[in-house]
Amino acid sequence: QQERIKAGVKSGELTKREAAKLEARERKIAKDKRKAKADGVVTPRERAKIQHEQNKASRRIYKQKHDAQKSK
């Protein structure tokens, strides 16, 4: 998803502010992954939570890339 964000900024589909918010969301997901793996076992609940966060982030990236705002 990081690549999608970078591509959106490069093409002007994402503003710098939108990209910053999306990248912050990606950092939170990465933190949650590290936390889930910390005890050596990723429970089904943790896996489902991370998957849900990733799906939500993916939809948010799509919406931001296809909204009317354009980077200058």
CSV table of C-alpha atoms in Angstrom, one decimal:
chain,number,residue,atom,x,y,z
A,1,GLN,CA,0.0,0.0,0.0
A,2,GLN,CA,3.0,2.3,0.5
A,3,GLU,CA,3.7,2.0,-3.2
A,4,ARG,CA,0.1,3.1,-4.0
A,5,ILE,CA,0.5,6.1,-1.8
A,6,LYS,CA,3.8,7.0,-3.4
A,7,ALA,CA,2.3,6.6,-6.9
A,8,GLY,CA,-0.7,8.8,-5.9
A,9,VAL,CA,1.6,11.6,-4.7
A,10,LYS,CA,3.8,11.3,-7.9
A,11,SER,CA,0.8,11.5,-10.2
A,12,GLY,CA,-0.8,14.3,-8.2
A,13,GLU,CA,-3.9,12.2,-7.3
A,14,LEU,CA,-3.0,12.6,-3.6
A,15,THR,CA,-2.1,15.8,-1.8
A,16,LYS,CA,0.8,15.8,0.6
A,17,ARG,CA,-1.7,16.1,3.5
A,18,GLU,CA,-3.7,13.2,2.3
A,19,ALA,CA,-0.5,11.1,1.8
A,20,ALA,CA,0.7,12.0,5.3
A,21,LYS,CA,-2.6,10.8,6.8
A,22,LEU,CA,-2.5,7.6,4.8
A,23,GLU,CA,1.1,6.9,5.8
A,24,ALA,CA,0.3,7.5,9.4
A,25,ARG,CA,-2.5,4.8,9.1
A,26,GLU,CA,0.1,2.5,7.5
A,27,ARG,CA,2.5,3.0,10.4
A,28,LYS,CA,-0.3,2.2,12.9
A,29,ILE,CA,-1.0,-1.1,11.0
A,30,ALA,CA,2.7,-2.0,11.0
A,31,LYS,CA,2.8,-1.3,14.8
A,32,ASP,CA,-0.2,-3.5,15.3
A,33,LYS,CA,1.4,-6.3,13.3
A,34,ARG,CA,4.6,-6.0,15.4
A,35,LYS,CA,2.5,-6.0,18.6
A,36,ALA,CA,0.6,-9.1,17.5
A,37,LYS,CA,3.8,-11.0,16.7
A,38,ALA,CA,5.5,-9.9,19.9
A,39,ASP,CA,4.5,-13.0,21.8
A,40,GLY,CA,5.2,-15.3,18.9
A,41,VAL,CA,1.6,-16.2,18.2
A,42,VAL,CA,-0.8,-14.2,16.1
A,43,THR,CA,-4.3,-15.1,17.2
A,44,PRO,CA,-7.2,-15.4,14.8
A,45,ARG,CA,-8.7,-12.3,16.4
A,46,GLU,CA,-5.4,-10.3,15.9
A,47,ARG,CA,-5.2,-11.5,12.4
A,48,ALA,CA,-8.8,-10.5,11.7
A,49,LYS,CA,-8.2,-7.1,13.2
A,50,ILE,CA,-5.1,-6.4,11.1
A,51,GLN,CA,-6.9,-7.7,7.9
A,52,HIS,CA,-9.8,-5.4,8.7
A,53,GLU,CA,-7.4,-2.4,9.2
A,54,GLN,CA,-5.6,-3.2,5.9
A,55,ASN,CA,-8.9,-3.4,4.0
A,56,LYS,CA,-10.1,-0.2,5.5
A,57,ALA,CA,-6.8,1.6,4.6
A,58,SER,CA,-7.0,0.2,1.1
A,59,ARG,CA,-10.5,1.7,0.6
A,60,ARG,CA,-9.3,5.0,2.0
A,61,ILE,CA,-6.4,5.1,-0.4
A,62,TYR,CA,-8.7,4.5,-3.3
A,63,LYS,CA,-11.2,7.1,-2.2
A,64,GLN,CA,-8.5,9.7,-1.6
A,65,LYS,CA,-6.9,9.0,-5.0
A,66,HIS,CA,-10.2,9.4,-6.8
A,67,ASP,CA,-11.6,12.4,-5.0
A,68,ALA,CA,-11.7,15.9,-6.6
A,69,GLN,CA,-8.6,17.2,-4.8
A,70,LYS,CA,-5.4,17.3,-6.8
A,71,SER,CA,-1.9,18.1,-5.8
A,72,LYS,CA,-0.4,21.2,-7.4
